[in-house]
Short mmCIF file of C-alpha atoms in Angstrom, two decimals:
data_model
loop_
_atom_site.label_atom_id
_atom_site.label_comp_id
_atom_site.label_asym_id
_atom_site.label_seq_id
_atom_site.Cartn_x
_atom_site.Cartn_y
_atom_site.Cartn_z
CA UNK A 1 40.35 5.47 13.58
CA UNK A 2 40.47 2.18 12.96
CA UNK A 3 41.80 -0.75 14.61
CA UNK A 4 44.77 -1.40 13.48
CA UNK A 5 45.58 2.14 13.44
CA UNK A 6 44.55 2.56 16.69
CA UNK A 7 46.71 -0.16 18.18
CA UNK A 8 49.67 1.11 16.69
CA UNK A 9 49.53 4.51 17.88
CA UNK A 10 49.16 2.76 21.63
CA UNK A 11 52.32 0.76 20.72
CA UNK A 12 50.11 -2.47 20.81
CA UNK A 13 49.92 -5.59 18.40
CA UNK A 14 47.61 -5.24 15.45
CA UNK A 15 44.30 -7.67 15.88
CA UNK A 16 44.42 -11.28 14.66
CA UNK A 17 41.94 -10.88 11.96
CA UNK A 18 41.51 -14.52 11.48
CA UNK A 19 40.67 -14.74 15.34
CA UNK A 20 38.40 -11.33 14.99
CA UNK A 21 36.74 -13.37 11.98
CA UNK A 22 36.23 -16.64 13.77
CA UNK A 23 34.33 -14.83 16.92
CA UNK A 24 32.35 -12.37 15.47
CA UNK A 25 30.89 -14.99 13.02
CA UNK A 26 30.61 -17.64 15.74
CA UNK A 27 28.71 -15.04 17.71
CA UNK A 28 26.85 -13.92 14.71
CA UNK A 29 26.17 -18.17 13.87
CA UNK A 30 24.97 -18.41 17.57
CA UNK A 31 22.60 -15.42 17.98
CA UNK A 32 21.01 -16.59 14.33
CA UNK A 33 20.99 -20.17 15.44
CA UNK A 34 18.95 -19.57 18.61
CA UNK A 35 16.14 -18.41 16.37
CA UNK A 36 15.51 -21.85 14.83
CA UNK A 37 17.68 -24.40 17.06
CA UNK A 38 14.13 -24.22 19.25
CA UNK A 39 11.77 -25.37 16.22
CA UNK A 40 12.14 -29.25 16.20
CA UNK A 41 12.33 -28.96 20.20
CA UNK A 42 9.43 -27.17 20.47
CA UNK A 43 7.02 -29.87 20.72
CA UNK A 44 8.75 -31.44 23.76
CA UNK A 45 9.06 -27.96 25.69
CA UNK A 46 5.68 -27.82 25.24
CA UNK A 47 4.35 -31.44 26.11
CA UNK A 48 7.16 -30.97 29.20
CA UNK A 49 6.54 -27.43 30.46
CA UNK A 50 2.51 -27.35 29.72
CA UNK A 51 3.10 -24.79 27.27
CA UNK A 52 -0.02 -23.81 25.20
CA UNK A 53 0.29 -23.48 21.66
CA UNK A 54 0.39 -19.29 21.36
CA UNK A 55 3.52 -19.57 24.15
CA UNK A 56 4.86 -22.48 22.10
CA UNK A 57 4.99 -19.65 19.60
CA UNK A 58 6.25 -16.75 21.56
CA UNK A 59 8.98 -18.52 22.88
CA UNK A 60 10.57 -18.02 19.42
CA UNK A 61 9.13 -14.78 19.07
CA UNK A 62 10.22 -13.23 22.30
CA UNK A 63 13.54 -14.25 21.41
CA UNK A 64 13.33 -12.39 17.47
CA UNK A 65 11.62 -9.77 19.20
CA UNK A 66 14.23 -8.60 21.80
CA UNK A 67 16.68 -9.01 19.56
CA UNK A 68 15.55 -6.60 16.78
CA UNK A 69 14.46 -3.85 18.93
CA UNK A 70 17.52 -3.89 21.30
CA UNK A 71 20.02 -3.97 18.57
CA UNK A 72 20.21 -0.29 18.22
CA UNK A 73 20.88 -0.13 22.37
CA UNK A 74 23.77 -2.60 21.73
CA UNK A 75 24.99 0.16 18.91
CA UNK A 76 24.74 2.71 21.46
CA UNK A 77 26.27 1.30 24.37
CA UNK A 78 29.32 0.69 22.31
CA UNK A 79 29.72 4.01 21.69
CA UNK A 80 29.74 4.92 25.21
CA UNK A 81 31.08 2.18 26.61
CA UNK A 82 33.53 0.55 23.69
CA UNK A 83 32.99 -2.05 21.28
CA UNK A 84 34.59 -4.99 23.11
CA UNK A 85 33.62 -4.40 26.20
CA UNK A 86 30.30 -4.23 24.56
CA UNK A 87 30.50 -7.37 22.74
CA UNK A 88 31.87 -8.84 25.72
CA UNK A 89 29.13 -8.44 28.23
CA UNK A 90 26.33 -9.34 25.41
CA UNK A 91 28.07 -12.91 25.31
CA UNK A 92 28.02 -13.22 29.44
CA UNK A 93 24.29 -11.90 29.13
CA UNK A 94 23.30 -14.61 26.66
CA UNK A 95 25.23 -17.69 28.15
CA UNK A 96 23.56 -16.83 31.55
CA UNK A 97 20.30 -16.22 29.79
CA UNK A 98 20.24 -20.01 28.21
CA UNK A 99 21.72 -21.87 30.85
CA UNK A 100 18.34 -20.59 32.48
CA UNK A 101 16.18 -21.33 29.60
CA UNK A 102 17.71 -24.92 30.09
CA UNK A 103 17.13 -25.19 33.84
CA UNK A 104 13.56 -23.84 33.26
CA UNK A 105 11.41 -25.19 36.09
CA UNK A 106 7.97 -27.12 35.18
CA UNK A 107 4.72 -26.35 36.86
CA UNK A 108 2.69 -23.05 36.48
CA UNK A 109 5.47 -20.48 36.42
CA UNK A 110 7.09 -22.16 33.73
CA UNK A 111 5.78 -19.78 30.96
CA UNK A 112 6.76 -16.83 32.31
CA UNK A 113 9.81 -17.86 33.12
CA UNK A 114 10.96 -19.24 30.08
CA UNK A 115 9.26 -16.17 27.81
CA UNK A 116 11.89 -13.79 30.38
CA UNK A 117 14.51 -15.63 29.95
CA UNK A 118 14.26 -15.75 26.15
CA UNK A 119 13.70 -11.77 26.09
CA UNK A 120 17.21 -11.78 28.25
CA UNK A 121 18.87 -13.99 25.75
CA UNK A 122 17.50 -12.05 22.86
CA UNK A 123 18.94 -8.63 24.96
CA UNK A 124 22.43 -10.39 25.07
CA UNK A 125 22.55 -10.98 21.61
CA UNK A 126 21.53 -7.86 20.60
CA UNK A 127 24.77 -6.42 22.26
CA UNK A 128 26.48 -8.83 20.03
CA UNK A 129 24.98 -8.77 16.48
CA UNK A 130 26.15 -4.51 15.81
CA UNK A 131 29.24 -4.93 17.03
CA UNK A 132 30.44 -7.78 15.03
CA UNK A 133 29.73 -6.58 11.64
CA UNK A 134 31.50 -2.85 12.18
CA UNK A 135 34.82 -4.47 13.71
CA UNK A 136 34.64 -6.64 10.21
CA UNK A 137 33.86 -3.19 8.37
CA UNK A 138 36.69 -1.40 10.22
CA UNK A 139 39.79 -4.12 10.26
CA UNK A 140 39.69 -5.19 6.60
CA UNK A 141 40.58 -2.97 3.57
CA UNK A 142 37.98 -1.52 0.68
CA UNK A 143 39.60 -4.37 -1.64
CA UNK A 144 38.83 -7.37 1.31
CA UNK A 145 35.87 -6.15 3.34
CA UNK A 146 33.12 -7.79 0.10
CA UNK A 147 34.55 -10.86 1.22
CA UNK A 148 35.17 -10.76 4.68
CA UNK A 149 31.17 -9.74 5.10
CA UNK A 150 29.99 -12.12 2.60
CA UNK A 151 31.85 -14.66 4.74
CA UNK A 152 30.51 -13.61 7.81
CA UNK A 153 27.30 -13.40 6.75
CA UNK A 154 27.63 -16.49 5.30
CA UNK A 155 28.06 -17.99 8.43
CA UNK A 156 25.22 -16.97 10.40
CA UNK A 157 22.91 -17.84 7.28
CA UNK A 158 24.19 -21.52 7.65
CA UNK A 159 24.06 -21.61 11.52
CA UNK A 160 20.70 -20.13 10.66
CA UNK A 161 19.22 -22.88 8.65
CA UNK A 162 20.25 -25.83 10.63
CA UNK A 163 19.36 -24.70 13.56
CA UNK A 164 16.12 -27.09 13.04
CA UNK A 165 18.74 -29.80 12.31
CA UNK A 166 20.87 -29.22 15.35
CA UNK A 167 17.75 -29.18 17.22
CA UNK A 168 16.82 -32.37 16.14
CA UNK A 169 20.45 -33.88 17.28
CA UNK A 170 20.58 -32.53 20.74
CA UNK A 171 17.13 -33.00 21.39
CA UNK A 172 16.91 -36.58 20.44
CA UNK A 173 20.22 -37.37 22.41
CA UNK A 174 19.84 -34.99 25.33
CA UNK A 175 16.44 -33.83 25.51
CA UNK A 176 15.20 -30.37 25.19
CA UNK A 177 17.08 -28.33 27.58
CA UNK A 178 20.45 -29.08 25.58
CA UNK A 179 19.24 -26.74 22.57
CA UNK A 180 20.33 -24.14 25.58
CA UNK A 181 23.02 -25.44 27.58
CA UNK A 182 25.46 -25.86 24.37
CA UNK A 183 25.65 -22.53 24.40
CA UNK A 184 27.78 -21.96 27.68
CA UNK A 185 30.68 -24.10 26.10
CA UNK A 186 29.83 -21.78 22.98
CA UNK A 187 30.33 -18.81 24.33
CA UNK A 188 33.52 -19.45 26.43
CA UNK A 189 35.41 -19.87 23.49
CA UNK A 190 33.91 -17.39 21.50
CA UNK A 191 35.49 -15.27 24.70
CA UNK A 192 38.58 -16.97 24.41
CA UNK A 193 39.39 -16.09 20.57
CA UNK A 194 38.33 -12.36 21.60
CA UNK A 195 41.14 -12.45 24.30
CA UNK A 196 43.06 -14.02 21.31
CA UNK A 197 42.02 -11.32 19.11
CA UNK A 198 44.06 -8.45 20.74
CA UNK A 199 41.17 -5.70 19.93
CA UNK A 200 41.37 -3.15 21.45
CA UNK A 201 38.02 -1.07 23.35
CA UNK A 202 37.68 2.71 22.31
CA UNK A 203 34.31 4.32 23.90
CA UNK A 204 33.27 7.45 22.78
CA UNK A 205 31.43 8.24 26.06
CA UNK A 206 28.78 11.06 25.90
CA UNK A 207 24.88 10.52 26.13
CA UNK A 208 23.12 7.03 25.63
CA UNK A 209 19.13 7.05 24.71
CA UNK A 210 17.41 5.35 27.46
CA UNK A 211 13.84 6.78 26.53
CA UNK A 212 14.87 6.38 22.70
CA UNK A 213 15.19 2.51 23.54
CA UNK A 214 12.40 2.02 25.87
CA UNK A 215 10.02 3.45 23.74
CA UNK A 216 11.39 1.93 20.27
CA UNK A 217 11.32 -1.36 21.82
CA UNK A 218 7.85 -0.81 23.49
CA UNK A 219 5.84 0.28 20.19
CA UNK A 220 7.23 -2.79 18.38
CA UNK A 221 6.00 -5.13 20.82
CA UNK A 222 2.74 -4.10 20.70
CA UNK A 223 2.93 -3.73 16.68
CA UNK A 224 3.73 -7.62 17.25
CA UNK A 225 1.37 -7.96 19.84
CA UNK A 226 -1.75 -6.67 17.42
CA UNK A 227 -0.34 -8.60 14.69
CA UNK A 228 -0.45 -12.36 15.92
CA UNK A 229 -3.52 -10.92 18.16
CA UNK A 230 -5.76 -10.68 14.93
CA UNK A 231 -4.83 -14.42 14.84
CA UNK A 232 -5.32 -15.19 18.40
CA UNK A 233 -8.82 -12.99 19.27
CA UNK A 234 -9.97 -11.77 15.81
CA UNK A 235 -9.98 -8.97 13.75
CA UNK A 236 -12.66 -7.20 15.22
CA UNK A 237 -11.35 -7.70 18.87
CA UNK A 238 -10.70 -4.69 20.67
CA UNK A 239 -7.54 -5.95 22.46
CA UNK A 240 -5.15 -6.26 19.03
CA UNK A 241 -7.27 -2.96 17.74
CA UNK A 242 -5.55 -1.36 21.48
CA UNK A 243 -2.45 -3.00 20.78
CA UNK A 244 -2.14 -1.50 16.86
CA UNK A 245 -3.33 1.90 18.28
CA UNK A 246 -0.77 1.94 20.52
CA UNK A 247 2.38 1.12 18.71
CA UNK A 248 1.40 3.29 16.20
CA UNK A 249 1.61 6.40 18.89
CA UNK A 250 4.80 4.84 20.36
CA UNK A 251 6.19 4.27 17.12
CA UNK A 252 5.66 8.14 15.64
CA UNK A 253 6.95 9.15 18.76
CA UNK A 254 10.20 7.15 18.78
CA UNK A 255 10.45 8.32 15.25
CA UNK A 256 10.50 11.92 16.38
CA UNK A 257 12.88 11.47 19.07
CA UNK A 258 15.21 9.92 17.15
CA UNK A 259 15.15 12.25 14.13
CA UNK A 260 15.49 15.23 16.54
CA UNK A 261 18.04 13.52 18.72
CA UNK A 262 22.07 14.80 18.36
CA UNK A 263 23.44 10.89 18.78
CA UNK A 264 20.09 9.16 18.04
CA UNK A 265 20.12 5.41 18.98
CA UNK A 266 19.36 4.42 15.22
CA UNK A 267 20.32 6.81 12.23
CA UNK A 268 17.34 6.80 10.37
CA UNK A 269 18.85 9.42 8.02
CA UNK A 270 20.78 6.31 6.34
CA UNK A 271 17.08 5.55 4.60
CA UNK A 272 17.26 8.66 2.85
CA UNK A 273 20.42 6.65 0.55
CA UNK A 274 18.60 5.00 -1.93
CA UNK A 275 20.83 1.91 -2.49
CA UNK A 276 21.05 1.37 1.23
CA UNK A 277 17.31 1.39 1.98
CA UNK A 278 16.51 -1.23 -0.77
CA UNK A 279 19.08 -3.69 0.01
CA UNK A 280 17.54 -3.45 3.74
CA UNK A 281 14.51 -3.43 2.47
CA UNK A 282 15.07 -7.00 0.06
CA UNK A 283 16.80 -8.43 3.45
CA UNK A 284 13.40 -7.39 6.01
CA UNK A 285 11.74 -9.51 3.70
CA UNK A 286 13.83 -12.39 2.98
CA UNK A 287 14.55 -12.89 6.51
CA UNK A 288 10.74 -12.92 7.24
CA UNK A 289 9.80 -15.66 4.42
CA UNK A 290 12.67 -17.31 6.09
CA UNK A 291 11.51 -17.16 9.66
CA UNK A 292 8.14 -18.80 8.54
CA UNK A 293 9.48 -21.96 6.11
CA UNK A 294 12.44 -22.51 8.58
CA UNK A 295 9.92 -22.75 11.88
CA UNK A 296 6.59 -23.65 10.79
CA UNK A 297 8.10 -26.31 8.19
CA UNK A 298 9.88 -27.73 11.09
CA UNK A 299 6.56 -28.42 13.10
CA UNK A 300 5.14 -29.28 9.76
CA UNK A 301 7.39 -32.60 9.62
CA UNK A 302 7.04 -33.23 13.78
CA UNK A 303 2.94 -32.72 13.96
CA UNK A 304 1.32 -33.21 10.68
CA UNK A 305 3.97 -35.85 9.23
CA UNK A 306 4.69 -37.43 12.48
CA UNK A 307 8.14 -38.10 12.42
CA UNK A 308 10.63 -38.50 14.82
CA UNK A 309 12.81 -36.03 16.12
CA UNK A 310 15.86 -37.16 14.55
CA UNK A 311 13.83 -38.01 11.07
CA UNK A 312 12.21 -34.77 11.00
CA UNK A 313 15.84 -32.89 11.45
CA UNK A 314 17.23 -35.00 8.59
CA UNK A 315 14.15 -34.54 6.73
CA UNK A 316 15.30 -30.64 6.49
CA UNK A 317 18.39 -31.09 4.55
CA UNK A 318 17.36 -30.32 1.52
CA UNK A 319 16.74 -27.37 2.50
CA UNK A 320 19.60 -26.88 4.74
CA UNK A 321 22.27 -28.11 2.10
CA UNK A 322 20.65 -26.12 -1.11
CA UNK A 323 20.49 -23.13 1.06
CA UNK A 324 24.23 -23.27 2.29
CA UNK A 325 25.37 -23.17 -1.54
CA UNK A 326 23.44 -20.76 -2.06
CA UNK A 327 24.84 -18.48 0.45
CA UNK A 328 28.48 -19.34 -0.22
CA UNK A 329 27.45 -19.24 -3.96
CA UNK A 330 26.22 -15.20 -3.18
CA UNK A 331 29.29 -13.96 -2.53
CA UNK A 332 31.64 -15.35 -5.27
CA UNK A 333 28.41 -14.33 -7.80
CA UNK A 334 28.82 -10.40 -6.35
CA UNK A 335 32.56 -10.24 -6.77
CA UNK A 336 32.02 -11.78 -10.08
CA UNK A 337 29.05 -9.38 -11.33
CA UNK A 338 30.66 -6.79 -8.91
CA UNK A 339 26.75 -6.32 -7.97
CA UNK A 340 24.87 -7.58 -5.83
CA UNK A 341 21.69 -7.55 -8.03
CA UNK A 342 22.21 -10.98 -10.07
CA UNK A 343 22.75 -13.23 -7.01
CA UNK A 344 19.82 -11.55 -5.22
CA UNK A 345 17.23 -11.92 -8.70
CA UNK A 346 18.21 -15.46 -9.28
CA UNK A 347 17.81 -16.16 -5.30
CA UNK A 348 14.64 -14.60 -5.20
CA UNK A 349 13.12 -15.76 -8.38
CA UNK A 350 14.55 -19.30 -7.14
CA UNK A 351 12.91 -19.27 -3.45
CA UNK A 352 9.61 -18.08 -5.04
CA UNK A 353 9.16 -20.82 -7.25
CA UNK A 354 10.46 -23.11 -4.62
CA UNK A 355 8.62 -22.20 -1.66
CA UNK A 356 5.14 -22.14 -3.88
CA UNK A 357 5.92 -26.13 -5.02
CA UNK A 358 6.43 -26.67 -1.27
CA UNK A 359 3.28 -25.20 -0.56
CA UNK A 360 1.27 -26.77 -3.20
CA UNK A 361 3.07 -30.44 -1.46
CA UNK A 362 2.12 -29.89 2.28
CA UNK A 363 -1.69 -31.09 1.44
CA UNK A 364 -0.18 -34.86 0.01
CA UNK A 365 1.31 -35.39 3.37
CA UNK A 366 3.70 -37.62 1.71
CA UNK A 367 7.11 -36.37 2.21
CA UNK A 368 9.31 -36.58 -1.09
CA UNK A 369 6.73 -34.21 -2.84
CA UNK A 370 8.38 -31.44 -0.67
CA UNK A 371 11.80 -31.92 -1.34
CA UNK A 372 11.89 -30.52 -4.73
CA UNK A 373 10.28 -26.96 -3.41
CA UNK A 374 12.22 -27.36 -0.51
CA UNK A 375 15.32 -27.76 -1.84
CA UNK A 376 14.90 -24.91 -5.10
CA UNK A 377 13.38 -22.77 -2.08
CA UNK A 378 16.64 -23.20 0.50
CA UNK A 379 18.89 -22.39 -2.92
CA UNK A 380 17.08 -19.53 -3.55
CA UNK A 381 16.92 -18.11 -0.20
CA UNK A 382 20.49 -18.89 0.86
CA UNK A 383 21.82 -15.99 -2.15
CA UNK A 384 20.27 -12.70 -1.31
CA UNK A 385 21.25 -11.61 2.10
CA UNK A 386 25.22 -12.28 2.01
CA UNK A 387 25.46 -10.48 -1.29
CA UNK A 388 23.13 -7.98 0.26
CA UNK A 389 25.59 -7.07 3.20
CA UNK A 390 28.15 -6.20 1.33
CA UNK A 391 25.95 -4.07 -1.31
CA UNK A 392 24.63 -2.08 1.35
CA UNK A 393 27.64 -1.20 3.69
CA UNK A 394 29.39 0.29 0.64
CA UNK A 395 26.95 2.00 -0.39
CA UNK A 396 27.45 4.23 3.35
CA UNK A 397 30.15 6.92 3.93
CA UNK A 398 32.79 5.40 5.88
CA UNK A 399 32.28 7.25 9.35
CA UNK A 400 28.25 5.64 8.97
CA UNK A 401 29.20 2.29 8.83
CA UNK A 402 28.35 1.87 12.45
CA UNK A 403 25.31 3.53 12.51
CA UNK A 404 24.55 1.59 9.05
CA UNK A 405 25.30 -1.55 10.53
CA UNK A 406 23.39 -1.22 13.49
CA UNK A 407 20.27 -0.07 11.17
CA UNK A 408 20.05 -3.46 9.04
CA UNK A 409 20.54 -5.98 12.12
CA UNK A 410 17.56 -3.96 13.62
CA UNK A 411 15.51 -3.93 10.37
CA UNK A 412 16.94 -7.93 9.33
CA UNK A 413 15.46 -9.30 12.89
CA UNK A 414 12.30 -7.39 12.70
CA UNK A 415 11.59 -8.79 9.37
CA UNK A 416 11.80 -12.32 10.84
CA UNK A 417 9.67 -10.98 13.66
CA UNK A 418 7.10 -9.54 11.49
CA UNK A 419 7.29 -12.81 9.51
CA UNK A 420 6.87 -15.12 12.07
CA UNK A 421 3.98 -13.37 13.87
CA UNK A 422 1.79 -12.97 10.96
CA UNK A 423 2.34 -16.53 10.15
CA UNK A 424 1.68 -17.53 13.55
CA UNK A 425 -1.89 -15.54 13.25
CA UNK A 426 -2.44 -16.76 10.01
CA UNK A 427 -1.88 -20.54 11.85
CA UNK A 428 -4.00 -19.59 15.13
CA UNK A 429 -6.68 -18.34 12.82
CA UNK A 430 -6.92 -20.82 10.63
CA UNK A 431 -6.65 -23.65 13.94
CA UNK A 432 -8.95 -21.48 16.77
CA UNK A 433 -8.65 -24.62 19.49
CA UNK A 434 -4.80 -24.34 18.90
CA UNK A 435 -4.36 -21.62 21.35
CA UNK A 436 -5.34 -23.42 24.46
CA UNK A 437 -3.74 -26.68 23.53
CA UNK A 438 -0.23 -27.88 24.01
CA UNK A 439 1.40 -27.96 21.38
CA UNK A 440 -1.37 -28.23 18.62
CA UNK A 441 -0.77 -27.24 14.65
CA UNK A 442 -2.88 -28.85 11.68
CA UNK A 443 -1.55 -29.34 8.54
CA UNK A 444 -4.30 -26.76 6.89
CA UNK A 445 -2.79 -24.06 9.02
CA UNK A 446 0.81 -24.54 7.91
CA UNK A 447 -0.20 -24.28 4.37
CA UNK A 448 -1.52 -21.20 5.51
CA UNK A 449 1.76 -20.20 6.79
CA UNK A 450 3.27 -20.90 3.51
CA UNK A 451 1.10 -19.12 1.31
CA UNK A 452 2.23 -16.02 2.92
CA UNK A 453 5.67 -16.80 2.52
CA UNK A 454 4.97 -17.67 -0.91
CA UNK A 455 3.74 -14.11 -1.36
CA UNK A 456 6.47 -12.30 0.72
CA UNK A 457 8.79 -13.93 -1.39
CA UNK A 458 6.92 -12.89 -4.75
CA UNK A 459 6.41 -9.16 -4.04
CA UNK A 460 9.91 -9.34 -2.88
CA UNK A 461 11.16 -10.31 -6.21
CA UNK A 462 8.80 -7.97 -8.07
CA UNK A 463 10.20 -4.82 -6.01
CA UNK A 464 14.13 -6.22 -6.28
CA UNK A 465 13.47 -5.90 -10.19
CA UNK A 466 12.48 -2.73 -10.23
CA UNK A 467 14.54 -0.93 -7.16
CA UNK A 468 17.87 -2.15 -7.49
CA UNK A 469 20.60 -0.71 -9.03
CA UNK A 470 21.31 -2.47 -12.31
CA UNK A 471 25.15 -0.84 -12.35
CA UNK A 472 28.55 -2.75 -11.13
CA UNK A 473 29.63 -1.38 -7.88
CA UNK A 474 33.33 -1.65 -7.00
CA UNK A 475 33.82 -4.23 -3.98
#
């Protein structure tokens, strides 16, 4: 039943969908911005809290990390306990969760303490980040919902991007801490156009997946774990070897209990439609190429250019501004083409060319040699994803939309985690002293970074060309 249906059966007012709208992609904006809003203001953190350079790291890892395997709890928990009330306590988890990171106390608990807190924040948002696109799905109609998604997703791409720009702002007028505390004020009135919203909280009740969680959430840590290990220790170190090992066990195990679970905390069923799985597939990828320009070209400008905090932020637009049209540019190209296969082709075949010129620049260390790539490479990947959401949550039965929605967030953050910690070995192995320094990255090892991107982006495009569906699908 749907929302509007449902309220009128209870003799309520149907939702204010521009209010439903504004929160859910405020809250989606937020939870994507908190991924890159640390990047420029990592350098500080780290010269402030004695952070070493593999923590410097994790801190936006942990973050990408709890959020992608604690999206399908978030799914779950709605079902039992409602969708807004839900939604609701993910927002009071994550304000609490970066007001800490902000008040995080120097000294030798300091890592620790602002790793946990990140993992909290990342929890809170992964209540958030299901929810929002299935009340989208559910309030508009089959003629509205391309666009309603398209914006949404529009949104978080941009609060995505300039996160590294933001960064820069608060940073260089309030220090550090701010790129946490703004989130409080954030959040209340994301609460506020809830209330505003007059939704309405249906739970389901029944069983909810502890063990499914736990154990889904454990083997991808230690897949990440082995990953950026290989960078940290080596490749023939037994500790990422023990890691890999175990994930893989974990993993085939969560697998199981989920396929042979009744109300499994992910559907991974929804693989088995074609359509679906590649447009999830495309967006893994994208969002890890993303991850690894977005971050590591942000410490690019800050260590190996040695700009200024506010310079280095402004330094980005290019690649925040070209990647902006290109994701409002996705969605009028898929209602046009009524596919979402031409704005994802030309994105792709766009951020592969660009992000390859930006790689090729990084060795000048002169600074208008990037823009070019960088700008053709934020066009490029702006288009994909936006168009992408829509594609794939029509391409569902209606009653799967939830489970379908909760699926991509999962497998959309994990690509950025996977992306980000195989960059971040590729960087530790190609800079060894890094990991016991604060805050240390050379130039050689962000190129590094960038190659793989490069190549993400490439196979991407190779795969799209092949895999997706070259018929019009209706909107």
């Amino acid at each position: 039943m749907s929302y509007a249906n449902a309220s009128s059966a209870q003799g309520q007012l149907p939702p204010r969908r521009r209010f439903v709208l504004a929160a859910m992609g405020g809250a989606g904006g937020m939870v994507m911005l908190d991924q890159t809003v640390v990047a420029i203001a990592l350098t500080s953190m780290a010269q402030d809290l004695r952070l070493t350079t593999f923590v410097m790291h994790s801190v936006v890892l942990v973050y990408a990390l709890s959020l992608a395997s604690l999206t399908p709890v978030g799914g779950a928990l709605a079902r039992k306990i409602g969708i807004l009330r839900t939604f609701q306590y993910g927002v009071v988890i994550f304000a609490v969760a970066s007001v800490s990171c902000g008040l995080a106390p120097s000294g030798d608990g300091a890592e620790p303490f602002i790793l946990t807190m990140r993992f909290v924040q990342g929890a809170g948002a992964a209540l958030m980040l299901p929810v929002a696109t299935t009340v989208i799905t559910d309030l508009y109609t089959e003629q509205e919902r391309g666009r309603a998604l398209a914006i949404y997703a529009g949104l978080a791409q941009v609060f995505f991007v300039v996160g590294p720009l933001v960064g820069a702002v608060l940073t260089q007028s309030f220090g550090w801490r701010s790129v946490f505390l703004v989130n409080a004020p954030v959040d209340a009135l994301i609460l506020l156009m809830v209330a505003k919203a007059r939704l309405t909280n249906e739970a389901a009740g029944g069983h909810f997946p502890v063990l499914d969680s736990l154990v889904t959430a454990f083997a991808l840590g230690m897949l990440v774990l082995a990953l950026y290990g290989w960078g940290l220790w080596g490749f023939a170190d037994l500790r990422p070897l023990g890691a890999l090992a175990t994930g893989l066990v974990a993993l085939t195990f969560a697998v199981r209990l989920t396929l042979r679970s009744r109300l499994p905390v992910v559907d991974l069923r929804l693989l088995s439609i074609r359509p679906y799985a590649v447009a999830v597939a495309v967006t893994f990828m994208v969002q890890a190429a993303q991850m690894i320009v977005l971050v590591h070209g942000a410490v690019f400008l800050r260590q190996a250019l040695h700009l200024s905090l506010l310079t280095s932020g402004i330094c980005l637009l290019p690649l925040v501004v070209t990647l902006t049209a290109g994701t409002f540019a996705s969605g009028y190209m898929r209602d046009f083409f009524h596919s979402a296969r031409v704005p994802t082709l030309t994105g792709l075949t766009a951020a592969t060319l660009g992000a390859a010129a930006w790689t090729a620049a990084l060795p000048m260390y002169t600074y208008p040699w990037q823009v070019p790539g960088m700008a053709l490479a934020g066009l490029g990947l702006g288009m994909p994803i936006p168009a992408l959401s829509a594609e794939l949550m029509s391409a569902v039965p209606r009653d799967k939309t939830a489970d379908a929605s909760v699926l991509r967030q999962m497998l959309r953050q994990l690509g950025g985690v996977f992306g980000l910690a195989a960059a971040g070995a590729v960087v530790l192995a190609l800079n060894p002293d890094a990991s016991d320094v604060e805050g240390v990255v050379t130039a050689s090892a962000t190129q590094g970074g960038f190659v793989l991107a490069s190549s993400i982006l490439g196979v991407t495009l190779l795969g799209a060309a092949v895999l997706l569906p070259h018929g019009a699908r209706s909107a």
